[in-house]
Amino acid sequence: MKAQSLPLKNIQLNSNFWSPRLKLIHDVVIPCQWEAMNDRLEDAAKSGAVQNFKIAAGREQGEFYGCPFQDSDLAKWLEAVSYCLSAKPDSKLEQLADEVIDLIADAQAENGYLVTRYIIKDQDQRWTNLRDEHELYVIGHQIEAAVAYLESTGKDKFLKIVQRAADHVTAVFGRQPGQLRGYPGHEEIELALVKLFRVTREKRYLELSQYFIDERGREPNYFIKEAIRRGESGKAKWGSGLPDYYQAHLPVREQTTAEGHAVRAMYLFSGMADLAYETGDQSLIHACYQLWRNVVQRRMYITGGVGSTHHGEAFTFDYDLPNETAYAETCAAIGLIFFAHRMLQLDIDHQFADVMERALYNGVLSGISLDGKHYFYVNPLAAFPRDKYSNAARRQPWYGCACCPPNLARLLSSLGKYCYSQQEDTLYLHLYAGGSVQFIINGSKITLEQRTEYPWQEKVNLRINTKGRVKFTLALRIPGWCRQSNIKVNQTEIAISKFLNKGYVYISREWSQGDNVELFFAMPVEKIEAHPSVRMNAGRVALQRGPVVYCIEQVDNGADLNDIILSAKAEFKVKWNPDLLGGVPVIFGTGWRRDRSRWENQLYRFDSSSHKKITVRAIPYALWANRDQGEMLVWLRDERNISGN
Ligand code: ZN
C-alpha cells in the first residue's frame, strides 16, 4: 500500500492560526464569492458565472458573458463548499449547493457536453480550439467538484452529471478512427480524471488521463494542426503562441524544465504524479523528479511563488526571479502545493512537504486579505506603488478572470488533507496545525490530538487517544528550515538522528491512551541568501522565522525601503503583537538608513551619502497590504561582513 491522504471528515483543524481563517472561508469567502458570481457584489468585476448556467439551462435569456473558462469559478466554489460541509454540516449551504447542481444538470447538453460557452452559442465549434478555449479544463473542474461533493455529502447526482461529461470526452478523444487526437490547452482534466477513477474505480477514466498525458507534445503538434484547420496560422490568442506556453513542445517524459504558463505547468505535473502513483510508471516518475528539481532549485521564489513574468503568466529561465515585477500568481503557488503533495505521497521526503509549507504560509496566504474579501492575483516580492502601478499593491474584491479567489477557497477548506497521510501502520505528520485526526490501524480507532501555535510558536504537542495498546509508527516531519529540534516521548527525549529518514522521524512503539509527544522546532530569525545567480538578490537577504518569510512595509518603516540596510551583525528581537494583523510575531532588527539630504537637482554625484542607525520592523509577507497602501520589500540590502578564505 502506498501513502495516502486521510478523508477530510477525519481531520479537524482547530488552532488560533487556522480557526479564524477557516471560519472566514465559511462565513465570508464562500458567501461573498457566491454574490460575486451572481454579479451582486459592489465595485467588483462582472462575473456572469451563474447567469451563464441559467442561460444554458434555458431559465433565462441572454448572451454568454466572460472568459471561455468562466464555468470553472462556479465549479471551484462548489468544491470549496463541499470541503466546508465535510468540516461542519450546514443545511442552508448544502441546499444552495444542491440547487446549483440542479442548475448544472439542466444546463448539460444531451450528449453530456458541459461547457456553457459552447452550449449557449457556437455549438458547431465545440472542440475546435482546444488550445485556447478551456473546454477540457472546465470539465476537469466540474469533475473535481463532483468528487468532493460526493465525498462530503454522499450524494451522487453531481457525480453522475460529470460522469456523463467524462464519458462524452472519452468518446470524442483518443487514437481510434473518428476520434480527435488532441489534449487540453490548459491542463486540469488529467488530475481530475484520476480523482474520478479513484471514486468510481472505472478504468476508462484513468486511461483517458493517461491518453492526454501521453499524447501531449507529440509531433505533429496538435495545436498547430487544429489552428490550421480553423484557417489560422497557428498563432495563439493568448500567451506566446509557442507550444511551450502549453507544455506541448515535447512529450512530457522528455521535458526537463518547467516552461510556459505556470498554472498550466503545475496542473500538468500534478496530473503526471497522480498517474504515476496509480500506474507505477517509472519513466513518468523520473520526469516528475526532473521537473520538480528544476522548479524548486532554480525557478521558485522564496515565497513558493512560481512563474516569474507577466508575459504569459509564465516561467522564464533558471534563476530569473525578479521581485518587483514578479508574477507569482496565487493559483500557481496553489498548483505547486498540489504537485508537492502528490510527490510526497509517491515518496515521503521532507523536501516536498517543505515546499508545500513554504508556498502555503507565504505565496498562497498572501493571495487573500485578512477580511477575506480581497484577493491578489499577482504576488510580487517588492512593491513600489506609484500612479498607475498602485493597483498591484492592493488586493481586489474580484477579477474578470477570477481563477485565484475560488482556488484559494478550495485549497484552504481542504487543508486537512495536506497535513497527514497514512501508509499501513504509519501515520505521517507533514504540516503541523492544531486540531485532531482520527485513523484506524489494525482495526483500532485512534485519535491524535495536536496542540500548537505553529507557525508562530516553536512547540507542538501530540496526544494519543485510544483504547488498549496499539502498535504503530508516528512519522514526524522535521522541517527543512529548522536547525535545532528535539522530540520527547512521554517526557523522554529521543535521539532524532537514529530514527531519521528523508527528514521524517519514525517512532515505532506500542502506544496507549494519553501518550504524549512534544516537539520543539527552534525558530530564530534567519537571514536567508539566494543563489548567486539570482542577480536581483545580490547583496540582499530575506528574513525568515520558522516557515514564515517576512517583509518590510512602508507603514512601519517609512518610504524608500531600498534606503534601508540590515546591520552585518543584526540583532533581532521577536515581539508578539496581539493587536496587529490578527496577532503576529513582529521582527525588530538593527539596521541603517541612507540619508537623502542634499540631492536637489542632481541625479548622480560623488559618493558621499551617510547613514543613520535605525530599527527595522518586519511582518509576515503573507500579511502585507492589509493596512495603509505603500511600499513593500522582501529582499533587504544587507551590510555583510565579507570574509576571505
Ligand atoms: Zn489564478
mmCIF file of N, CA, C and O in Angstrom, residues 337-415:
data_model
loop_
_atom_site.group_PDB
_atom_site.id
_atom_site.type_symbol
_atom_site.label_atom_id
_atom_site.label_comp_id
_atom_site.label_asym_id
_atom_site.label_seq_id
_atom_site.Cartn_x
_atom_site.Cartn_y
_atom_site.Cartn_z
ATOM 1 N N ILE A 337 1.591 23.503 -4.558
ATOM 2 C CA ILE A 337 1.193 22.685 -3.405
ATOM 3 C C ILE A 337 0.572 21.373 -3.898
ATOM 4 O O ILE A 337 0.879 20.296 -3.361
ATOM 5 N N PHE A 338 -0.256 21.454 -4.920
ATOM 6 C CA PHE A 338 -0.851 20.217 -5.477
ATOM 7 C C PHE A 338 0.254 19.253 -5.926
ATOM 8 O O PHE A 338 0.225 18.063 -5.643
ATOM 9 N N PHE A 339 1.210 19.800 -6.652
ATOM 10 C CA PHE A 339 2.306 18.984 -7.192
ATOM 11 C C PHE A 339 3.131 18.396 -6.036
ATOM 12 O O PHE A 339 3.400 17.186 -5.988
ATOM 13 N N ALA A 340 3.501 19.251 -5.084
ATOM 14 C CA ALA A 340 4.322 18.807 -3.956
ATOM 15 C C ALA A 340 3.609 17.716 -3.163
ATOM 16 O O ALA A 340 4.207 16.709 -2.773
ATOM 17 N N HIS A 341 2.316 17.907 -2.948
ATOM 18 C CA HIS A 341 1.551 16.947 -2.163
ATOM 19 C C HIS A 341 1.499 15.589 -2.848
ATOM 20 O O HIS A 341 1.599 14.534 -2.207
ATOM 21 N N ARG A 342 1.392 15.592 -4.153
ATOM 22 C CA ARG A 342 1.356 14.332 -4.895
ATOM 23 C C ARG A 342 2.721 13.654 -4.887
ATOM 24 O O ARG A 342 2.822 12.432 -4.770
ATOM 25 N N MET A 343 3.781 14.439 -5.018
ATOM 26 C CA MET A 343 5.130 13.863 -4.951
ATOM 27 C C MET A 343 5.372 13.243 -3.570
ATOM 28 O O MET A 343 6.006 12.200 -3.441
ATOM 29 N N LEU A 344 4.849 13.910 -2.563
ATOM 30 C CA LEU A 344 5.008 13.437 -1.188
ATOM 31 C C LEU A 344 4.345 12.077 -0.972
ATOM 32 O O LEU A 344 4.858 11.240 -0.223
ATOM 33 N N GLN A 345 3.222 11.832 -1.629
ATOM 34 C CA GLN A 345 2.575 10.523 -1.467
ATOM 35 C C GLN A 345 3.361 9.433 -2.202
ATOM 36 O O GLN A 345 3.337 8.262 -1.827
ATOM 37 N N LEU A 346 4.064 9.856 -3.282
ATOM 38 C CA LEU A 346 4.905 8.907 -4.024
ATOM 39 C C LEU A 346 6.173 8.584 -3.249
ATOM 40 O O LEU A 346 6.729 7.500 -3.365
ATOM 41 N N ASP A 347 6.660 9.564 -2.503
ATOM 42 C CA ASP A 347 7.965 9.451 -1.854
ATOM 43 C C ASP A 347 7.936 10.336 -0.608
ATOM 44 O O ASP A 347 7.938 11.558 -0.719
ATOM 45 N N ILE A 348 7.872 9.703 0.563
ATOM 46 C CA ILE A 348 7.804 10.502 1.795
ATOM 47 C C ILE A 348 9.177 11.111 2.045
ATOM 48 O O ILE A 348 10.087 10.447 2.556
ATOM 49 N N ASP A 349 9.314 12.336 1.634
ATOM 50 C CA ASP A 349 10.584 13.041 1.719
ATOM 51 C C ASP A 349 10.248 14.481 2.095
ATOM 52 O O ASP A 349 9.402 15.106 1.458
ATOM 53 N N HIS A 350 10.938 14.993 3.114
ATOM 54 C CA HIS A 350 10.541 16.307 3.636
ATOM 55 C C HIS A 350 10.660 17.417 2.609
ATOM 56 O O HIS A 350 9.994 18.440 2.724
ATOM 57 N N GLN A 351 11.491 17.222 1.563
ATOM 58 C CA GLN A 351 11.636 18.315 0.592
ATOM 59 C C GLN A 351 10.288 18.689 -0.024
ATOM 60 O O GLN A 351 10.042 19.860 -0.340
ATOM 61 N N PHE A 352 9.413 17.711 -0.187
ATOM 62 C CA PHE A 352 8.109 18.010 -0.793
ATOM 63 C C PHE A 352 7.220 18.760 0.199
ATOM 64 O O PHE A 352 6.561 19.734 -0.151
ATOM 65 N N ALA A 353 7.227 18.281 1.444
ATOM 66 C CA ALA A 353 6.417 18.956 2.463
ATOM 67 C C ALA A 353 6.969 20.350 2.757
ATOM 68 O O ALA A 353 6.211 21.284 3.024
ATOM 69 N N ASP A 354 8.292 20.493 2.684
ATOM 70 C CA ASP A 354 8.887 21.817 2.931
ATOM 71 C C ASP A 354 8.386 22.844 1.915
ATOM 72 O O ASP A 354 8.076 23.979 2.256
ATOM 73 N N VAL A 355 8.330 22.425 0.649
ATOM 74 C CA VAL A 355 7.869 23.348 -0.393
ATOM 75 C C VAL A 355 6.378 23.638 -0.232
ATOM 76 O O VAL A 355 5.912 24.769 -0.393
ATOM 77 N N MET A 356 5.640 22.586 0.115
ATOM 78 C CA MET A 356 4.210 22.746 0.352
ATOM 79 C C MET A 356 3.981 23.810 1.434
ATOM 80 O O MET A 356 3.155 24.709 1.304
ATOM 81 N N GLU A 357 4.781 23.696 2.489
ATOM 82 C CA GLU A 357 4.653 24.617 3.613
ATOM 83 C C GLU A 357 5.111 26.027 3.239
ATOM 84 O O GLU A 357 4.482 27.023 3.608
ATOM 85 N N ARG A 358 6.184 26.103 2.490
ATOM 86 C CA ARG A 358 6.700 27.402 2.047
ATOM 87 C C ARG A 358 5.635 28.146 1.239
ATOM 88 O O ARG A 358 5.374 29.332 1.466
ATOM 89 N N ALA A 359 5.034 27.421 0.298
ATOM 90 C CA ALA A 359 4.013 28.064 -0.542
ATOM 91 C C ALA A 359 2.791 28.442 0.296
ATOM 92 O O ALA A 359 2.248 29.539 0.165
ATOM 93 N N LEU A 360 2.383 27.544 1.170
ATOM 94 C CA LEU A 360 1.163 27.782 1.952
ATOM 95 C C LEU A 360 1.255 29.057 2.789
ATOM 96 O O LEU A 360 0.393 29.938 2.696
ATOM 97 N N TYR A 361 2.301 29.151 3.624
ATOM 98 C CA TYR A 361 2.368 30.268 4.570
ATOM 99 C C TYR A 361 2.806 31.580 3.941
ATOM 100 O O TYR A 361 2.778 32.618 4.594
ATOM 101 N N ASN A 362 3.242 31.527 2.691
ATOM 102 C CA ASN A 362 3.768 32.740 2.078
ATOM 103 C C ASN A 362 3.029 33.105 0.793
ATOM 104 O O ASN A 362 2.114 33.918 0.830
ATOM 105 N N GLY A 363 3.373 32.453 -0.304
ATOM 106 C CA GLY A 363 2.820 32.853 -1.599
ATOM 107 C C GLY A 363 1.357 32.523 -1.821
ATOM 108 O O GLY A 363 0.739 33.023 -2.757
ATOM 109 N N VAL A 364 0.778 31.654 -0.987
ATOM 110 C CA VAL A 364 -0.655 31.359 -1.106
ATOM 111 C C VAL A 364 -1.460 32.265 -0.177
ATOM 112 O O VAL A 364 -2.377 32.962 -0.607
ATOM 113 N N LEU A 365 -1.079 32.287 1.101
ATOM 114 C CA LEU A 365 -1.860 33.115 2.040
ATOM 115 C C LEU A 365 -1.779 34.603 1.704
ATOM 116 O O LEU A 365 -2.673 35.367 2.064
ATOM 117 N N SER A 366 -0.721 35.009 0.994
ATOM 118 C CA SER A 366 -0.664 36.414 0.574
ATOM 119 C C SER A 366 -1.800 36.733 -0.393
ATOM 120 O O SER A 366 -2.156 37.889 -0.579
ATOM 121 N N GLY A 367 -2.380 35.720 -1.003
ATOM 122 C CA GLY A 367 -3.429 35.922 -2.006
ATOM 123 C C GLY A 367 -4.741 36.432 -1.447
ATOM 124 O O GLY A 367 -5.605 36.884 -2.208
ATOM 125 N N ILE A 368 -4.913 36.362 -0.134
ATOM 126 C CA ILE A 368 -6.204 36.749 0.432
ATOM 127 C C ILE A 368 -6.006 37.733 1.582
ATOM 128 O O ILE A 368 -5.066 37.608 2.364
ATOM 129 N N SER A 369 -6.896 38.722 1.663
ATOM 130 C CA SER A 369 -6.785 39.730 2.715
ATOM 131 C C SER A 369 -7.297 39.173 4.034
ATOM 132 O O SER A 369 -8.001 38.157 4.063
ATOM 133 N N LEU A 370 -6.965 39.854 5.111
ATOM 134 C CA LEU A 370 -7.413 39.402 6.426
ATOM 135 C C LEU A 370 -8.927 39.454 6.571
ATOM 136 O O LEU A 370 -9.504 38.698 7.347
ATOM 137 N N ASP A 371 -9.588 40.336 5.806
ATOM 138 C CA ASP A 371 -11.052 40.399 5.907
ATOM 139 C C ASP A 371 -11.729 39.354 5.011
ATOM 140 O O ASP A 371 -12.951 39.232 5.002
ATOM 141 N N GLY A 372 -10.934 38.617 4.231
ATOM 142 C CA GLY A 372 -11.494 37.547 3.395
ATOM 143 C C GLY A 372 -12.259 38.050 2.186
ATOM 144 O O GLY A 372 -12.916 37.275 1.496
ATOM 145 N N LYS A 373 -12.160 39.339 1.896
ATOM 146 C CA LYS A 373 -12.964 39.898 0.811
ATOM 147 C C LYS A 373 -12.134 40.428 -0.351
ATOM 148 O O LYS A 373 -12.690 40.944 -1.320
ATOM 149 N N HIS A 374 -10.828 40.356 -0.230
ATOM 150 C CA HIS A 374 -9.975 40.920 -1.278
ATOM 151 C C HIS A 374 -8.848 39.946 -1.610
ATOM 152 O O HIS A 374 -8.371 39.227 -0.741
ATOM 153 N N TYR A 375 -8.427 39.986 -2.873
ATOM 154 C CA TYR A 375 -7.502 38.967 -3.359
ATOM 155 C C TYR A 375 -6.375 39.564 -4.190
ATOM 156 O O TYR A 375 -6.578 40.525 -4.930
ATOM 157 N N PHE A 376 -5.229 38.928 -4.070
ATOM 158 C CA PHE A 376 -4.145 39.187 -5.010
ATOM 159 C C PHE A 376 -4.142 38.070 -6.041
ATOM 160 O O PHE A 376 -4.199 36.894 -5.693
ATOM 161 N N TYR A 377 -4.028 38.462 -7.274
ATOM 162 C CA TYR A 377 -3.832 37.515 -8.376
ATOM 163 C C TYR A 377 -2.318 37.355 -8.555
ATOM 164 O O TYR A 377 -1.803 36.274 -8.729
ATOM 165 N N VAL A 378 -1.636 38.514 -8.423
ATOM 166 C CA VAL A 378 -0.191 38.575 -8.619
ATOM 167 C C VAL A 378 0.457 38.857 -7.272
ATOM 168 O O VAL A 378 -0.044 39.672 -6.505
ATOM 169 N N ASN A 379 1.557 38.170 -6.975
ATOM 170 C CA ASN A 379 2.184 38.305 -5.653
ATOM 171 C C ASN A 379 3.656 38.704 -5.763
ATOM 172 O O ASN A 379 4.548 37.864 -5.646
ATOM 173 N N PRO A 380 3.900 40.005 -5.987
ATOM 174 C CA PRO A 380 5.284 40.465 -6.112
ATOM 175 C C PRO A 380 6.006 40.389 -4.766
ATOM 176 O O PRO A 380 5.370 40.316 -3.717
ATOM 177 N N LEU A 381 7.352 40.423 -4.824
ATOM 178 C CA LEU A 381 8.134 40.390 -3.586
ATOM 179 C C LEU A 381 8.696 41.758 -3.257
ATOM 180 O O LEU A 381 9.480 41.908 -2.314
ATOM 181 N N ALA A 382 8.304 42.735 -4.061
ATOM 182 C CA ALA A 382 8.654 44.118 -3.769
ATOM 183 C C ALA A 382 7.572 44.962 -4.412
ATOM 184 O O ALA A 382 7.106 44.634 -5.510
ATOM 185 N N ALA A 383 7.140 46.007 -3.720
ATOM 186 C CA ALA A 383 6.103 46.856 -4.300
ATOM 187 C C ALA A 383 6.511 48.300 -4.127
ATOM 188 O O ALA A 383 7.032 48.704 -3.079
ATOM 189 N N PHE A 384 6.293 49.056 -5.186
ATOM 190 C CA PHE A 384 6.617 50.467 -5.177
ATOM 191 C C PHE A 384 5.438 51.174 -5.826
ATOM 192 O O PHE A 384 5.505 51.583 -6.973
ATOM 193 N N PRO A 385 4.314 51.254 -5.109
ATOM 194 C CA PRO A 385 3.092 51.734 -5.755
ATOM 195 C C PRO A 385 3.147 53.228 -6.063
ATOM 196 O O PRO A 385 3.297 54.051 -5.169
ATOM 197 N N ARG A 386 3.081 53.537 -7.305
ATOM 198 C CA ARG A 386 3.030 54.925 -7.763
ATOM 199 C C ARG A 386 2.064 54.969 -8.940
ATOM 200 O O ARG A 386 2.154 54.142 -9.841
ATOM 201 N N ASP A 387 1.169 55.930 -8.944
ATOM 202 C CA ASP A 387 0.257 56.171 -10.057
ATOM 203 C C ASP A 387 -0.385 54.901 -10.572
ATOM 204 O O ASP A 387 -1.003 54.164 -9.844
ATOM 205 N N LYS A 388 -0.126 54.613 -11.843
ATOM 206 C CA LYS A 388 -0.834 53.514 -12.497
ATOM 207 C C LYS A 388 -0.399 52.143 -11.987
ATOM 208 O O LYS A 388 -1.023 51.152 -12.291
ATOM 209 N N TYR A 389 0.696 52.099 -11.237
ATOM 210 C CA TYR A 389 1.146 50.807 -10.718
ATOM 211 C C TYR A 389 0.566 50.505 -9.335
ATOM 212 O O TYR A 389 0.843 49.483 -8.738
ATOM 213 N N SER A 390 -0.254 51.417 -8.824
ATOM 214 C CA SER A 390 -0.723 51.287 -7.452
ATOM 215 C C SER A 390 -1.594 50.063 -7.219
ATOM 216 O O SER A 390 -1.588 49.496 -6.137
ATOM 217 N N ASN A 391 -2.353 49.691 -8.224
ATOM 218 C CA ASN A 391 -3.257 48.554 -8.049
ATOM 219 C C ASN A 391 -2.542 47.272 -7.683
ATOM 220 O O ASN A 391 -3.098 46.413 -7.009
ATOM 221 N N ALA A 392 -1.304 47.163 -8.137
ATOM 222 C CA ALA A 392 -0.539 45.952 -7.859
ATOM 223 C C ALA A 392 -0.292 45.789 -6.370
ATOM 224 O O ALA A 392 0.040 44.720 -5.897
ATOM 225 N N ALA A 393 -0.448 46.872 -5.606
ATOM 226 C CA ALA A 393 -0.189 46.806 -4.167
ATOM 227 C C ALA A 393 -1.491 46.771 -3.372
ATOM 228 O O ALA A 393 -1.494 47.018 -2.181
ATOM 229 N N ARG A 394 -2.570 46.484 -4.018
ATOM 230 C CA ARG A 394 -3.868 46.480 -3.340
ATOM 231 C C ARG A 394 -4.656 45.255 -3.793
ATOM 232 O O ARG A 394 -4.806 45.014 -4.991
ATOM 233 N N ARG A 395 -5.138 44.479 -2.854
ATOM 234 C CA ARG A 395 -5.962 43.328 -3.232
ATOM 235 C C ARG A 395 -7.296 43.810 -3.780
ATOM 236 O O ARG A 395 -7.813 44.843 -3.351
ATOM 237 N N GLN A 396 -7.854 43.059 -4.720
ATOM 238 C CA GLN A 396 -9.103 43.445 -5.386
ATOM 239 C C GLN A 396 -10.249 42.549 -4.914
ATOM 240 O O GLN A 396 -10.027 41.391 -4.560
ATOM 241 N N PRO A 397 -11.499 43.075 -4.942
ATOM 242 C CA PRO A 397 -12.623 42.246 -4.488
ATOM 243 C C PRO A 397 -12.925 41.071 -5.433
ATOM 244 O O PRO A 397 -13.447 40.056 -4.993
ATOM 245 N N TRP A 398 -12.631 41.204 -6.690
ATOM 246 C CA TRP A 398 -12.895 40.127 -7.646
ATOM 247 C C TRP A 398 -12.133 40.452 -8.915
ATOM 248 O O TRP A 398 -11.636 41.561 -9.076
ATOM 249 N N TYR A 399 -12.031 39.491 -9.792
ATOM 250 C CA TYR A 399 -11.331 39.731 -11.050
ATOM 251 C C TYR A 399 -12.208 39.268 -12.210
ATOM 252 O O TYR A 399 -12.967 38.301 -12.064
ATOM 253 N N GLY A 400 -12.090 39.933 -13.343
ATOM 254 C CA GLY A 400 -12.809 39.480 -14.538
ATOM 255 C C GLY A 400 -12.420 38.047 -14.839
ATOM 256 O O GLY A 400 -13.246 37.210 -15.205
ATOM 257 N N CYS A 401 -11.125 37.766 -14.689
ATOM 258 C CA CYS A 401 -10.627 36.395 -14.767
ATOM 259 C C CYS A 401 -10.350 36.000 -13.326
ATOM 260 O O CYS A 401 -9.320 36.319 -12.770
ATOM 261 N N ALA A 402 -11.335 35.343 -12.718
ATOM 262 C CA ALA A 402 -11.310 35.183 -11.251
ATOM 263 C C ALA A 402 -10.880 33.796 -10.820
ATOM 264 O O ALA A 402 -11.484 33.174 -9.963
ATOM 265 N N CYS A 403 -9.785 33.308 -11.417
ATOM 266 C CA CYS A 403 -9.360 31.947 -11.086
ATOM 267 C C CYS A 403 -8.865 31.821 -9.648
ATOM 268 O O CYS A 403 -9.102 30.812 -8.985
ATOM 269 N N CYS A 404 -8.166 32.861 -9.154
ATOM 270 C CA CYS A 404 -7.489 32.716 -7.860
ATOM 271 C C CYS A 404 -8.426 32.658 -6.653
ATOM 272 O O CYS A 404 -8.236 31.791 -5.790
ATOM 273 N N PRO A 405 -9.430 33.549 -6.543
ATOM 274 C CA PRO A 405 -10.241 33.523 -5.310
ATOM 275 C C PRO A 405 -10.877 32.160 -4.991
ATOM 276 O O PRO A 405 -10.700 31.660 -3.871
ATOM 277 N N PRO A 406 -11.572 31.524 -5.931
ATOM 278 C CA PRO A 406 -12.143 30.226 -5.556
ATOM 279 C C PRO A 406 -11.096 29.122 -5.413
ATOM 280 O O PRO A 406 -11.330 28.130 -4.721
ATOM 281 N N ASN A 407 -9.945 29.311 -6.033
ATOM 282 C CA ASN A 407 -8.865 28.336 -5.872
ATOM 283 C C ASN A 407 -8.338 28.382 -4.436
ATOM 284 O O ASN A 407 -8.073 27.347 -3.817
ATOM 285 N N LEU A 408 -8.211 29.607 -3.907
ATOM 286 C CA LEU A 408 -7.818 29.771 -2.502
ATOM 287 C C LEU A 408 -8.844 29.118 -1.584
ATOM 288 O O LEU A 408 -8.488 28.420 -0.628
ATOM 289 N N ALA A 409 -10.116 29.342 -1.888
ATOM 290 C CA ALA A 409 -11.175 28.795 -1.034
ATOM 291 C C ALA A 409 -11.107 27.277 -1.011
ATOM 292 O O ALA A 409 -11.224 26.649 0.044
ATOM 293 N N ARG A 410 -10.876 26.655 -2.170
ATOM 294 C CA ARG A 410 -10.890 25.184 -2.179
ATOM 295 C C ARG A 410 -9.625 24.609 -1.547
ATOM 296 O O ARG A 410 -9.662 23.571 -0.907
ATOM 297 N N LEU A 411 -8.508 25.301 -1.687
ATOM 298 C CA LEU A 411 -7.297 24.789 -1.045
ATOM 299 C C LEU A 411 -7.403 24.893 0.477
ATOM 300 O O LEU A 411 -7.187 23.914 1.199
ATOM 301 N N LEU A 412 -7.757 26.074 0.974
ATOM 302 C CA LEU A 412 -7.743 26.277 2.424
ATOM 303 C C LEU A 412 -8.808 25.433 3.113
ATOM 304 O O LEU A 412 -8.592 24.909 4.200
ATOM 305 N N SER A 413 -9.968 25.267 2.452
ATOM 306 C CA SER A 413 -11.024 24.482 3.092
ATOM 307 C C SER A 413 -10.710 22.978 3.064
ATOM 308 O O SER A 413 -11.365 22.207 3.742
ATOM 309 N N SER A 414 -9.705 22.578 2.297
ATOM 310 C CA SER A 414 -9.326 21.155 2.282
ATOM 311 C C SER A 414 -7.934 20.941 2.874
ATOM 312 O O SER A 414 -7.302 19.914 2.656
ATOM 313 N N LEU A 415 -7.473 21.918 3.636
ATOM 314 C CA LEU A 415 -6.094 21.888 4.119
ATOM 315 C C LEU A 415 -5.749 20.637 4.930
ATOM 316 O O LEU A 415 -4.628 20.142 4.874
#
